[in-house]
Short mmCIF file of C-alpha atoms and ligand atoms in Angstrom, two decimals:
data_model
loop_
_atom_site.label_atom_id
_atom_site.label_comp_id
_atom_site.label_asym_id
_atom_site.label_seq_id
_atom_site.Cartn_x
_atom_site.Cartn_y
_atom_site.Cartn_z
CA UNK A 1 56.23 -100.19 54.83
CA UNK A 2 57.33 -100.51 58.33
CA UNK A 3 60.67 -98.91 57.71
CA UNK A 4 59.05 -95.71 56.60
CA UNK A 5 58.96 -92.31 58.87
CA UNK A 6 55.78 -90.73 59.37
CA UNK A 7 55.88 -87.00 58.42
CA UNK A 8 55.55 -85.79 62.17
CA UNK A 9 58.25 -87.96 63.14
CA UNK A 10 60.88 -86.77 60.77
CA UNK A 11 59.84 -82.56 61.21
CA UNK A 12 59.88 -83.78 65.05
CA UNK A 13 63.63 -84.96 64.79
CA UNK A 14 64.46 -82.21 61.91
CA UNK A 15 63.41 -79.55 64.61
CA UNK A 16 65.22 -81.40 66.97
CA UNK A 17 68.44 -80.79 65.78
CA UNK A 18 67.77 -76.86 64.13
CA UNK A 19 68.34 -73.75 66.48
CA UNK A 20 68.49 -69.95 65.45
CA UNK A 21 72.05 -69.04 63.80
CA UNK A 22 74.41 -66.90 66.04
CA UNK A 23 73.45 -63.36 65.62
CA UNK A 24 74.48 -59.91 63.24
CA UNK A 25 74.30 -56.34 63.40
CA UNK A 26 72.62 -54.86 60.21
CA UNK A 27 71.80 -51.70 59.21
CA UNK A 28 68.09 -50.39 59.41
CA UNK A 29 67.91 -50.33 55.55
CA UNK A 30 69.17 -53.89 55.21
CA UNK A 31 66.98 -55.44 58.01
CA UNK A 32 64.00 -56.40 55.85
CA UNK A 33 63.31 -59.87 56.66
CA UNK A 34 65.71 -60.71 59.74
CA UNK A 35 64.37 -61.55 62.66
CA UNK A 36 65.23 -59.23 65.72
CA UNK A 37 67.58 -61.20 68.21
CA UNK A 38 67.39 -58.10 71.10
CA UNK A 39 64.36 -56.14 72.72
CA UNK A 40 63.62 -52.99 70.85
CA UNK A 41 63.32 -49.94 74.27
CA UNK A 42 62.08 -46.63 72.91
CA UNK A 43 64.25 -44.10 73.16
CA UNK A 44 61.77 -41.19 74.36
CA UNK A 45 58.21 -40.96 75.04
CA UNK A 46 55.84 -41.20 71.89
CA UNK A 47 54.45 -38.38 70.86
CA UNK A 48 57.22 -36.31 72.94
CA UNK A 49 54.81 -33.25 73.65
CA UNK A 50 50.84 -32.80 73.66
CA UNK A 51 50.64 -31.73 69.88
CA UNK A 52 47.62 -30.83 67.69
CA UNK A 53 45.89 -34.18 65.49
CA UNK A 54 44.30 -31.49 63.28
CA UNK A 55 44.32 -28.04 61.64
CA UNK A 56 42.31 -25.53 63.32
CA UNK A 57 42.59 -23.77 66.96
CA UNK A 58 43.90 -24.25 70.00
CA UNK A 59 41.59 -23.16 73.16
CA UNK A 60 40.78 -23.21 76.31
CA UNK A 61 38.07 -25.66 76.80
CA UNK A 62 36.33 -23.47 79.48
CA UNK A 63 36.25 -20.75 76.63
CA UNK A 64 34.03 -23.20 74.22
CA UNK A 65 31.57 -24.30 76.30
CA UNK A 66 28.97 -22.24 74.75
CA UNK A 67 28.94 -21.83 71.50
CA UNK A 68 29.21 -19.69 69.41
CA UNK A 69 32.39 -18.48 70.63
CA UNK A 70 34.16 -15.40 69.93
CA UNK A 71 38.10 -15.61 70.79
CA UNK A 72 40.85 -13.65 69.73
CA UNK A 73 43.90 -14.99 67.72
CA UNK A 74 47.24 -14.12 69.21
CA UNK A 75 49.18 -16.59 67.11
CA UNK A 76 50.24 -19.36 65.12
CA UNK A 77 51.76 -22.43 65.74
CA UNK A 78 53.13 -24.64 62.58
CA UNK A 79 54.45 -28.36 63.41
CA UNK A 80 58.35 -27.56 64.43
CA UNK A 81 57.67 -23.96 65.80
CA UNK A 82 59.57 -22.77 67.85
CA UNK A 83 56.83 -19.85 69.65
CA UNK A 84 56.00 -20.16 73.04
CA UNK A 85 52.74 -18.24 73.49
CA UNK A 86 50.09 -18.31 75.78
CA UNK A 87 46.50 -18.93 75.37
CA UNK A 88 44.48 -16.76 78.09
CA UNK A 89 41.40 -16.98 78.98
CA UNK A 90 39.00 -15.59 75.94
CA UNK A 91 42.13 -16.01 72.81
CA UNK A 92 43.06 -18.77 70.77
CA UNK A 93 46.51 -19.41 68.63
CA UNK A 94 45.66 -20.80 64.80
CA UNK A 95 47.58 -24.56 64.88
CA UNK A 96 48.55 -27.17 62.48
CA UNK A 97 48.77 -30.81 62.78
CA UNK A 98 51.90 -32.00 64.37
CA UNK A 99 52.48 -28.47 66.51
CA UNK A 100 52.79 -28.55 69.47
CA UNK A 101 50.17 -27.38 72.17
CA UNK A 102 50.33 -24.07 73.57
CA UNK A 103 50.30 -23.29 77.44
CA UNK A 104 47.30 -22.65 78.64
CA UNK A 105 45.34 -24.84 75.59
CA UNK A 106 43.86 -28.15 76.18
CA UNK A 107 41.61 -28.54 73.62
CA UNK A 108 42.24 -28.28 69.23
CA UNK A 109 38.78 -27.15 67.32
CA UNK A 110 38.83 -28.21 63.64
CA UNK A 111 39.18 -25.09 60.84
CA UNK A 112 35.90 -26.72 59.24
CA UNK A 113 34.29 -25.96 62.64
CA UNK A 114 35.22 -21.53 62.92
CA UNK A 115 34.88 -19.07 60.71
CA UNK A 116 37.78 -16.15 60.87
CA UNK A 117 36.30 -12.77 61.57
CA UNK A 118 39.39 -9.96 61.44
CA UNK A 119 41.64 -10.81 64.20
CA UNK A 120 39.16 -13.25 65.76
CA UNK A 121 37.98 -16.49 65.02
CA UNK A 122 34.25 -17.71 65.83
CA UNK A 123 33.79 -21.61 66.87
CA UNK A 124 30.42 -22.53 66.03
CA UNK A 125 30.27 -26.34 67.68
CA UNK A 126 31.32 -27.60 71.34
CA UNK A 127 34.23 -30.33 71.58
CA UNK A 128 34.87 -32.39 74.49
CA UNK A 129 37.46 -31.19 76.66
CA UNK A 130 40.88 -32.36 74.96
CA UNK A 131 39.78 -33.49 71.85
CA UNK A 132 41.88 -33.92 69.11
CA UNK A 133 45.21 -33.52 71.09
CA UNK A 134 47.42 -36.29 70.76
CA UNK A 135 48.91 -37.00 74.08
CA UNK A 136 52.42 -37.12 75.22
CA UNK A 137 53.61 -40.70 75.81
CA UNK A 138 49.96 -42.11 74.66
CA UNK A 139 51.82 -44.56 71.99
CA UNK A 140 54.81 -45.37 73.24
CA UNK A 141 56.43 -44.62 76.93
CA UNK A 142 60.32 -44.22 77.12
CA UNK A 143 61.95 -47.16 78.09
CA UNK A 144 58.96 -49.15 76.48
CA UNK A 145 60.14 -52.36 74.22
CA UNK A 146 58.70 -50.87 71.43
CA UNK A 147 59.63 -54.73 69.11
CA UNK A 148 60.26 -57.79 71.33
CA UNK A 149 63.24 -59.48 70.37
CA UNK A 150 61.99 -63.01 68.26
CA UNK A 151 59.80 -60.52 65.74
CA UNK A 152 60.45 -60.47 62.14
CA UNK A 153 61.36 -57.33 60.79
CA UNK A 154 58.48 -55.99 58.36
CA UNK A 155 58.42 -52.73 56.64
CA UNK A 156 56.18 -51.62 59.79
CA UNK A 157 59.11 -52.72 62.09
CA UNK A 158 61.35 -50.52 60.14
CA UNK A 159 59.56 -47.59 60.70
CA UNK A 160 59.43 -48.32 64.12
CA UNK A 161 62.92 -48.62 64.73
CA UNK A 162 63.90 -45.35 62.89
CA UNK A 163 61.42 -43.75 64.82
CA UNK A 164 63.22 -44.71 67.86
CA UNK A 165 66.64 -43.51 66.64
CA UNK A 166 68.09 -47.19 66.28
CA UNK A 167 70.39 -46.87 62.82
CA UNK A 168 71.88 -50.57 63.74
CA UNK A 169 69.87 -53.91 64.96
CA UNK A 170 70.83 -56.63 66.15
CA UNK A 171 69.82 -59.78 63.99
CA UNK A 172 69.78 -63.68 63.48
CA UNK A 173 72.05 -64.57 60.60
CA UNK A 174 70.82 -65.67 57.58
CA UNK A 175 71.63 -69.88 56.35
CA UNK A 176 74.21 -70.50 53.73
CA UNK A 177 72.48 -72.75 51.87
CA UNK A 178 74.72 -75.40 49.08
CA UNK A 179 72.89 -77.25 46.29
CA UNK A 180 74.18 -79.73 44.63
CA UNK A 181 72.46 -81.89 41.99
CA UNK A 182 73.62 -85.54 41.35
CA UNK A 183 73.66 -87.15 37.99
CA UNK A 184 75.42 -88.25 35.16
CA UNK A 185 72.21 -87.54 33.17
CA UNK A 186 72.20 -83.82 34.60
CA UNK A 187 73.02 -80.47 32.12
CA UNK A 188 73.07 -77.14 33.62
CA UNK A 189 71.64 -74.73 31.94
CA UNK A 190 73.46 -73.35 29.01
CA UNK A 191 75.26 -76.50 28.57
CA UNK A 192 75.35 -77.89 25.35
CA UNK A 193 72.95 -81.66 24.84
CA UNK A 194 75.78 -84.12 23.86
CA UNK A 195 73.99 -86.58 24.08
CA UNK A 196 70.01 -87.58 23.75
CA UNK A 197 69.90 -89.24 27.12
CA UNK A 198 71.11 -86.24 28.97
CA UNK A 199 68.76 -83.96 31.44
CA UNK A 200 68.38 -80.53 32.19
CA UNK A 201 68.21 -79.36 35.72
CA UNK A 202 65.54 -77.94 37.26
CA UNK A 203 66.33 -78.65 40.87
CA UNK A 204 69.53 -76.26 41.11
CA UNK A 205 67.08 -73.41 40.67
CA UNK A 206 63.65 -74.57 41.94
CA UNK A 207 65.92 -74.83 45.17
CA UNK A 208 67.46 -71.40 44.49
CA UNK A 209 64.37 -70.23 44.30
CA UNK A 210 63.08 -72.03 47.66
CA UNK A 211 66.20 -71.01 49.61
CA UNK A 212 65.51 -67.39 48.72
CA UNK A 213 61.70 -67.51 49.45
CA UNK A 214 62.68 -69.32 52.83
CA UNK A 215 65.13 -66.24 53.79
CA UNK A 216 68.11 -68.11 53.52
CA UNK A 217 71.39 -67.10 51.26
CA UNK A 218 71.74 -69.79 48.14
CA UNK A 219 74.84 -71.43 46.85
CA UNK A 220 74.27 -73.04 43.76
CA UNK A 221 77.59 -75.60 43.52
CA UNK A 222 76.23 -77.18 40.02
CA UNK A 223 76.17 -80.68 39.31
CA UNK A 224 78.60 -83.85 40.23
CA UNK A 225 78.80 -86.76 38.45
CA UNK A 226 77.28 -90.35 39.76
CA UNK A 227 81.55 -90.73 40.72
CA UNK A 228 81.64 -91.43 43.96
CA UNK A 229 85.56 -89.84 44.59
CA UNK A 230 84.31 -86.97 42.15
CA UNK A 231 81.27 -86.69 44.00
CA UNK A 232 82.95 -86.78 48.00
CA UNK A 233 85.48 -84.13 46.85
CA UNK A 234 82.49 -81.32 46.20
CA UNK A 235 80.87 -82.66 49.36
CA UNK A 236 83.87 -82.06 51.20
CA UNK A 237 82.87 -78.34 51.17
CA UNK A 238 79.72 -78.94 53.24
CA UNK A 239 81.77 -77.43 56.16
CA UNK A 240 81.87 -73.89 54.81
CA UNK A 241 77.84 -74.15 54.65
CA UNK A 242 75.35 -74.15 57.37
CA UNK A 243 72.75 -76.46 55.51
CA UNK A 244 74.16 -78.68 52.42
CA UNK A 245 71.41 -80.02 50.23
CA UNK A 246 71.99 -82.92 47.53
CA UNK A 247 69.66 -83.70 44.95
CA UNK A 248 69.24 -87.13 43.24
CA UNK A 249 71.25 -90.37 43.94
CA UNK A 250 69.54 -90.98 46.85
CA UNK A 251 67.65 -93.78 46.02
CA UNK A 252 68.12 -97.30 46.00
CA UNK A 253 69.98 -97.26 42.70
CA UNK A 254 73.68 -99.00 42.18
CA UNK A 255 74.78 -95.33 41.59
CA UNK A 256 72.93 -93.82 44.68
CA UNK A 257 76.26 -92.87 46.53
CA UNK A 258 75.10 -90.09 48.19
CA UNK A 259 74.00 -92.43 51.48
CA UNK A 260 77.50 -93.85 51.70
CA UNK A 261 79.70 -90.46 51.01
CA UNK A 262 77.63 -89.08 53.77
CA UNK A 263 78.66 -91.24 56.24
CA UNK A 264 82.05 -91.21 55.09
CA UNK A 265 82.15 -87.39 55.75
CA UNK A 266 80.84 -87.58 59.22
CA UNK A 267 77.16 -86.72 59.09
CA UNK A 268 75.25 -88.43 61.43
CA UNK A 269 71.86 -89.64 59.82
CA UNK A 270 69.09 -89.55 61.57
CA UNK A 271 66.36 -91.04 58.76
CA UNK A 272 66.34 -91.77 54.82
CA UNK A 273 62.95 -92.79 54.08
CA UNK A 274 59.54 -90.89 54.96
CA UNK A 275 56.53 -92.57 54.47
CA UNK A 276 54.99 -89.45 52.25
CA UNK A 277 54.17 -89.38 48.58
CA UNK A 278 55.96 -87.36 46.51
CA UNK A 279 59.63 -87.60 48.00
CA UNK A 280 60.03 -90.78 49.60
CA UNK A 281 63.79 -90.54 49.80
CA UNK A 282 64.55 -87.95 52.10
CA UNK A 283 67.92 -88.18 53.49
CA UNK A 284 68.31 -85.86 57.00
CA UNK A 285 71.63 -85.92 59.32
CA UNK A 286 73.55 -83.19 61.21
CA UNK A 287 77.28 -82.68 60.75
CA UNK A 288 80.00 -79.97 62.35
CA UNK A 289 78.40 -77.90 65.08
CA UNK A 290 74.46 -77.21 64.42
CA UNK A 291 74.93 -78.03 60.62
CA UNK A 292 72.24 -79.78 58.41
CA UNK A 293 72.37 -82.24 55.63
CA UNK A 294 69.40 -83.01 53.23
CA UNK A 295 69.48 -85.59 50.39
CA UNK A 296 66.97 -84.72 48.80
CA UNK A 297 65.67 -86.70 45.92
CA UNK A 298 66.14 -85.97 42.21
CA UNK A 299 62.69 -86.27 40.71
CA UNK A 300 62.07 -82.39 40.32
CA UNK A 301 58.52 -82.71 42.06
CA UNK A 302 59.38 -84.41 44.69
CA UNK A 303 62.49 -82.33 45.09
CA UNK A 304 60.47 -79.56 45.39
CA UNK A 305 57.84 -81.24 48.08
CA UNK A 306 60.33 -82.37 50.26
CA UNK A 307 62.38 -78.80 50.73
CA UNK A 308 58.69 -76.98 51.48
CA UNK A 309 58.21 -79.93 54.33
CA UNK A 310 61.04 -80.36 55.88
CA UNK A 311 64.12 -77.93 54.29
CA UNK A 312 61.61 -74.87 54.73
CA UNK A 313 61.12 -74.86 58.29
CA UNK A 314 64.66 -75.90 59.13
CA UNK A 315 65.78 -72.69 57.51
CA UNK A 316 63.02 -70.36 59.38
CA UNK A 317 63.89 -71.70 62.93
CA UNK A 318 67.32 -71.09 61.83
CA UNK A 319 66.44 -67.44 61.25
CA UNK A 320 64.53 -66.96 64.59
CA UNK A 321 61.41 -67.11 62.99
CA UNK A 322 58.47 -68.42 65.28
CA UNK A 323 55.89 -68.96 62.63
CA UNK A 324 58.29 -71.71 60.12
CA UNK A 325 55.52 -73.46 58.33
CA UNK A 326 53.65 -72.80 54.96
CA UNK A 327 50.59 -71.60 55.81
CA UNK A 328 47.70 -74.43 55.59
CA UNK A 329 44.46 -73.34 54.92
CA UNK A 330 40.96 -75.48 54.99
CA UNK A 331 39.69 -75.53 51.23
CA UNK A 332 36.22 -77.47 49.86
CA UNK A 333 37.19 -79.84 47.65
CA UNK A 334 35.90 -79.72 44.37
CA UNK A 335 36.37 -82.38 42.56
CA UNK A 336 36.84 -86.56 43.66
CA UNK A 337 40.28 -87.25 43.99
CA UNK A 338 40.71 -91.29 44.39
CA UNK A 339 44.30 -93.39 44.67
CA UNK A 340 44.75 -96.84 44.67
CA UNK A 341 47.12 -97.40 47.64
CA UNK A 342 47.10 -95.07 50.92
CA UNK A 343 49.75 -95.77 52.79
CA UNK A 344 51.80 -92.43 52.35
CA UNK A 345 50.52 -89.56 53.13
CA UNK A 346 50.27 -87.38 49.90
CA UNK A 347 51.05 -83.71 49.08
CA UNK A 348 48.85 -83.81 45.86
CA UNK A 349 49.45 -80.80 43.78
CA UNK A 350 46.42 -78.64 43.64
CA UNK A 351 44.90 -75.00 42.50
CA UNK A 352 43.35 -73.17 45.31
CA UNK A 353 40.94 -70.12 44.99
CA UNK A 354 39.15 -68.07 47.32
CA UNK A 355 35.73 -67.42 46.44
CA UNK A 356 32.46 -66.36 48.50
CA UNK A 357 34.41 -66.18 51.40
CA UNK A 358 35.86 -69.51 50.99
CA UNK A 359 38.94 -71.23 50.00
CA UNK A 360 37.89 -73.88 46.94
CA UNK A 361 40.31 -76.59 46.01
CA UNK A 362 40.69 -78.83 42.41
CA UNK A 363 43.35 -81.67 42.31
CA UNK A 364 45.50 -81.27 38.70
CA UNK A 365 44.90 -83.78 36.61
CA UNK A 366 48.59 -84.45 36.05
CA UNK A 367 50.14 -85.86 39.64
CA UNK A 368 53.58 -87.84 38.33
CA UNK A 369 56.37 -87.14 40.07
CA UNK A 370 58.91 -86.23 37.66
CA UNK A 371 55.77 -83.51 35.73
CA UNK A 372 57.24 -80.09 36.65
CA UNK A 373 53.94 -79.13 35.20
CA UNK A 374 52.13 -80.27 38.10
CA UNK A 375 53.90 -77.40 40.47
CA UNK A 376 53.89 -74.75 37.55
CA UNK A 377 50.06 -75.27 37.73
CA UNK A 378 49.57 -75.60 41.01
CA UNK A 379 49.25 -73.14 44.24
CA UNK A 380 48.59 -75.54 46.34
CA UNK A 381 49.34 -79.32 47.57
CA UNK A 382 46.12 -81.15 49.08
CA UNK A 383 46.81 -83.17 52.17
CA UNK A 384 45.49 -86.51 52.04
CA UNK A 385 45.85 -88.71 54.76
CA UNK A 386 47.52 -91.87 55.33
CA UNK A 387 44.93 -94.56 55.22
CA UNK A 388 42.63 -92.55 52.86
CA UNK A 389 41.97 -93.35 49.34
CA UNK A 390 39.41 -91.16 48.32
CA UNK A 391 38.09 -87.52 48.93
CA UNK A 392 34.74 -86.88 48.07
CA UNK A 393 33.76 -82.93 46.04
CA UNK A 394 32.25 -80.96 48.64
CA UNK A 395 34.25 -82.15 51.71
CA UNK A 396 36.95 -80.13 53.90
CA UNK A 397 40.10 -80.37 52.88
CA UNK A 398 43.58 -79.11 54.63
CA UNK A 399 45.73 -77.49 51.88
CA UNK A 400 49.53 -76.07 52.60
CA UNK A 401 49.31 -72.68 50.33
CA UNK A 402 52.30 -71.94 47.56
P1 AMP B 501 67.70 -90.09 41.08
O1 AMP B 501 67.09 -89.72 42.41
O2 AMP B 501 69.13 -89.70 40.96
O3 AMP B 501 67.47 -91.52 40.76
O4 AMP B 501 66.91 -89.24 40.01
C1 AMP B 501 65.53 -89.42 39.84
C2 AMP B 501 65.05 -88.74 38.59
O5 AMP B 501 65.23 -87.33 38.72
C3 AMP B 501 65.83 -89.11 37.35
O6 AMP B 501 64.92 -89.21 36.28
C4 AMP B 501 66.79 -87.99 37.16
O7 AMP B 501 67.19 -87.83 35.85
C5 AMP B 501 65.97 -86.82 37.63
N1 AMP B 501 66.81 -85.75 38.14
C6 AMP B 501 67.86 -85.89 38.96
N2 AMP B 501 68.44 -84.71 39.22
C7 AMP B 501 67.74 -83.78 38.53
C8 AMP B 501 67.84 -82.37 38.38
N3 AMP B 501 68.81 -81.68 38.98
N4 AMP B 501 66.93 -81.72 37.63
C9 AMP B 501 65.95 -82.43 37.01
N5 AMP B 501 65.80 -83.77 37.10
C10 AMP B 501 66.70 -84.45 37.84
MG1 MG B 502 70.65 -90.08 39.73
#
C-alpha cells in the first residue's frame, strides 16, 4: 500500500498548485455568489442625518423631564421632508420613522406614549435623553470598508453595496469547468441502447451538478471512446478550460489511456493513487498557466467522492473563497459499522439528522462503489479512519455534510 497518498497529502499538493482566478467586474444584480476581489469604502456616513427610529414626537428632552407634559405641535416631519422647523423650548413637531430630526430636538417619544389634545400633544412617560434617534454615522462612517475584499457576496452583501451606491464590483472569476466521461461502455442520455453491455452516464451530470454547487461554470464535452487518438483529440481542448476533469479509464485497465494521453499533452502529474476508499484512482496534475487536471475515476460513487474531496475545494480557492471545504460536523453514531481491511481511509455514505440538539448518524446499508443508491440516500459520508475497522453505536463520529 506504500504507493498510496494519504488524503492530507494530496489536498496539501492540490492546494499547492490552486490560486484565485484573475478578477471581473459584475453588475450588483449578477454578483450573487462571487467573491469580492477589492475593499468595499462607504460612500457617506450611515444614517446620513440624526433621523427618528419611531413614529411619535420629536422634543426637547429638557421639556419631558416631568411628565405629564403639555407641548405644542408646530409641525410634521414625514421620512424625505423637506421642512426645516424648529422645536423651541415647550413645542414638539409630530415625526415618522426615517425623518429626519428637527433643530432644536434631541429626543423621539413614541405615539403609543401621548395622547393629542387640539393643537397639543400630552407625553405621559419620561425617555432618556436621545432615545430612539438613530444617529448620524452610528452604522457606518464614510470612508469605512463597509465588505473587506476576500468576502463572498450574500444577499446581505448585496444590500450593502447598493446601499453604498456601488452599481459595479469587482470580482474573482468563476472556473470553466470540462467533463469528459471515458468509455466504450458509456451512453449519454437520450442515446439509444445498441447494445446490452452498454452504460448510461451518470457522471457527466452528477459532475454538472457538483461544478454548479461548487460555483464554478460547467462544460459538459460528452463521452470519448476507450481510442486513445479519439480520446487525445477531445483532450486537446483542455487549454480553453481552467480545470479539465476525466472520468473513467483511469485505472489499471489495458484501456486506461487517460494516464498516458496526459502526459502526452503536457500535464505535469503530481499523484494517481490516494490511499482513500471510495476513489482510489485519482489522477491530479497542472498544465498551461494555473490550470488543473483531474482523472477522476469512473465508478459513479467514487466519482462523486473524489470531486467533493479534492475537485470541490480546488474550485472554491479558485473563486477567492476562504472557507473551501464541505462542512464536517461531529454526529453520534448510531449504528456499528465494521470493515474487514482499514487501510484507506473511508468516506462511507451515511444519513445524518439533527435531533435533541444533536447531529445523529446511520451508515446505509448499501456501501458498493458503483450503487448510485448509496449517494441518492445519503446526506452524509462518515469518516472512518485509516487503521480503524470498527465504530461502535453511541461513539463520536466526524461526518462531511451533503
Ligand atoms: P473505469 O474507471 O473506466 O474502469 O470504469 C469503472 C466503472 O465505472 C465501469 O463499470 C464503468 O462502466 C463505470 N463508468 C465509467 N464511466 C461512467 C459514467 N460516465 N457513468 C456511469 N458509470 C461509468
Ligand atoms: Mg472505462
Amino acid at each position: 500500500m506504500a504507493e498510496l497518498m494519504p488524503l492530507e497529502e494530496a489536498l496539501r499538493i492540490v492546494i499547492e498548485n490552486v490560486k484565485p482566478l484573475d478578477t471581473k467586474r459584475v453588475f450588483l444584480h449578477e454578483a450573487l455568489g462571487y467573491v469580492l476581489a477589492e475593499d468595499i469604502v462607504s460612500d457617506t456616513d450611515k444614517p446620513l442625518f440624526d433621523n427618528s427610529a419611531m413614529d411619535g414626537f420629536a422634543v426637547r428632552y429638557e421639556d419631558i423631564k416631568n411628565v405629564p407634559a403639555k407641548l405644542k405641535i408646530v409641525g410634521e416631519y414625514a421620512a424625505g421632508t423637506e421642512e426645516n422647523l424648529k422645536v423651541e423650548s415647550g413645542t414638539a413637531v409630530k415625526i415618522f420613522t426615517g425623518a429626519p430630526i428637527p433643530e432644536g430636538a434631541d429626543t423621539v417619544v413614541p405615539v403609543e406614549y401621548t395622547k393629542t389634545e387640539g393643537d397639543y400633544v400630552v407625553i405621559n412617560k419620561e425617555f432618556k435623553k436621545g432615545a430612539n434617534v438613530r444617529r448620524k454615522g452610528e452604522d457606518v462612517k464614510k470612508g469605512e470598508v463597509v465588505v473587506p475584499k476576500g468576502k463572498e457576496i450574500r444577499p446581505y452583501e448585496m444590500g450593502m453595496l447598493a446601499s453604498v451606491n456601488r452599481a459595479i464590483v469587482t470580482v474573482y472569476r468563476k472556473p470553466n469547468v470540462a467533463i469528459l466521461s471515458t468509455g466504450d461502455e458509456i451512453l449519454d442520455v437520450c442515446e439509444e441502447q445498441t447494445r446490452p453491455s452498454q452504460i448510461r452516464t451518470s457522471n457527466n451530470y452528477t459532475l454538472y451538478g457538483q461544478v454548479l454547487q461548487a460555483g464554478g461554470i460547467p462544460h459538459n464535452l460528452g463521452i470519448a471512446p476507450d481510442n486513445p487518438e479519439k480520446l487525445k483529440k477531445v483532450m486537446e481542448s483542455m487549454i480553453d478550460y481552467d480545470v479539465f476533469i476525466t472520468t473513467g479509464g483511469v485505472s489499471m485497465g489495458e484501456k486506461d489511456y487517460v494516464q498516458y494521453l496526459v502526459e502526452e499533452l503536457g500535464v505535469d502529474v503530481k499523484f494517481h493513487k490516494l490511499r482513500i476508499k471510495p476513489a482510489k484512482p485519482v489522477l491530479f496534475g497542472t498544465y498551461g498557466e494555473n490550470k488543473l487536471f483531474f482523472g477522476l475515476p469512473g465508478n459513479p460513487v467514487s466519482c462523486a467522492v473524489a470531486f467533493d474531496l479534492l475537485v470541490y475545494p480546488a474550485l472554491r480557492v479558485m473563486q477567492g473563497f476562504k472557507d473551501i471545504f464541505k462542512q464536517k460536523i461531529t454526529a453520534v453514531l448510531e449504528k456499528d459499522y465494521r470493515r474487514k481491511r482499514a487501510e484507506r481511509r473511508e468516506f462511507a455514505r451515511c444519513k445524518v439528522w439533527f435531533e435533541n440538539g444533536k447531529y445523529h448518524c446511520e451508515p446505509l446499508e448499501k456501501q458498493d462503489s458503483h450503487m448510485l443508491t448509496s449517494l441518492v440516500n445519503a446526506n452524509g459520508y462518515l469518516i472512518v479512519k485509516e487503521g480503524v475497522n470498527e465504530l461502535k453505536k453511541g461513539e463520536e463520529v466526524e461526518v462531511v455534510l451533503l
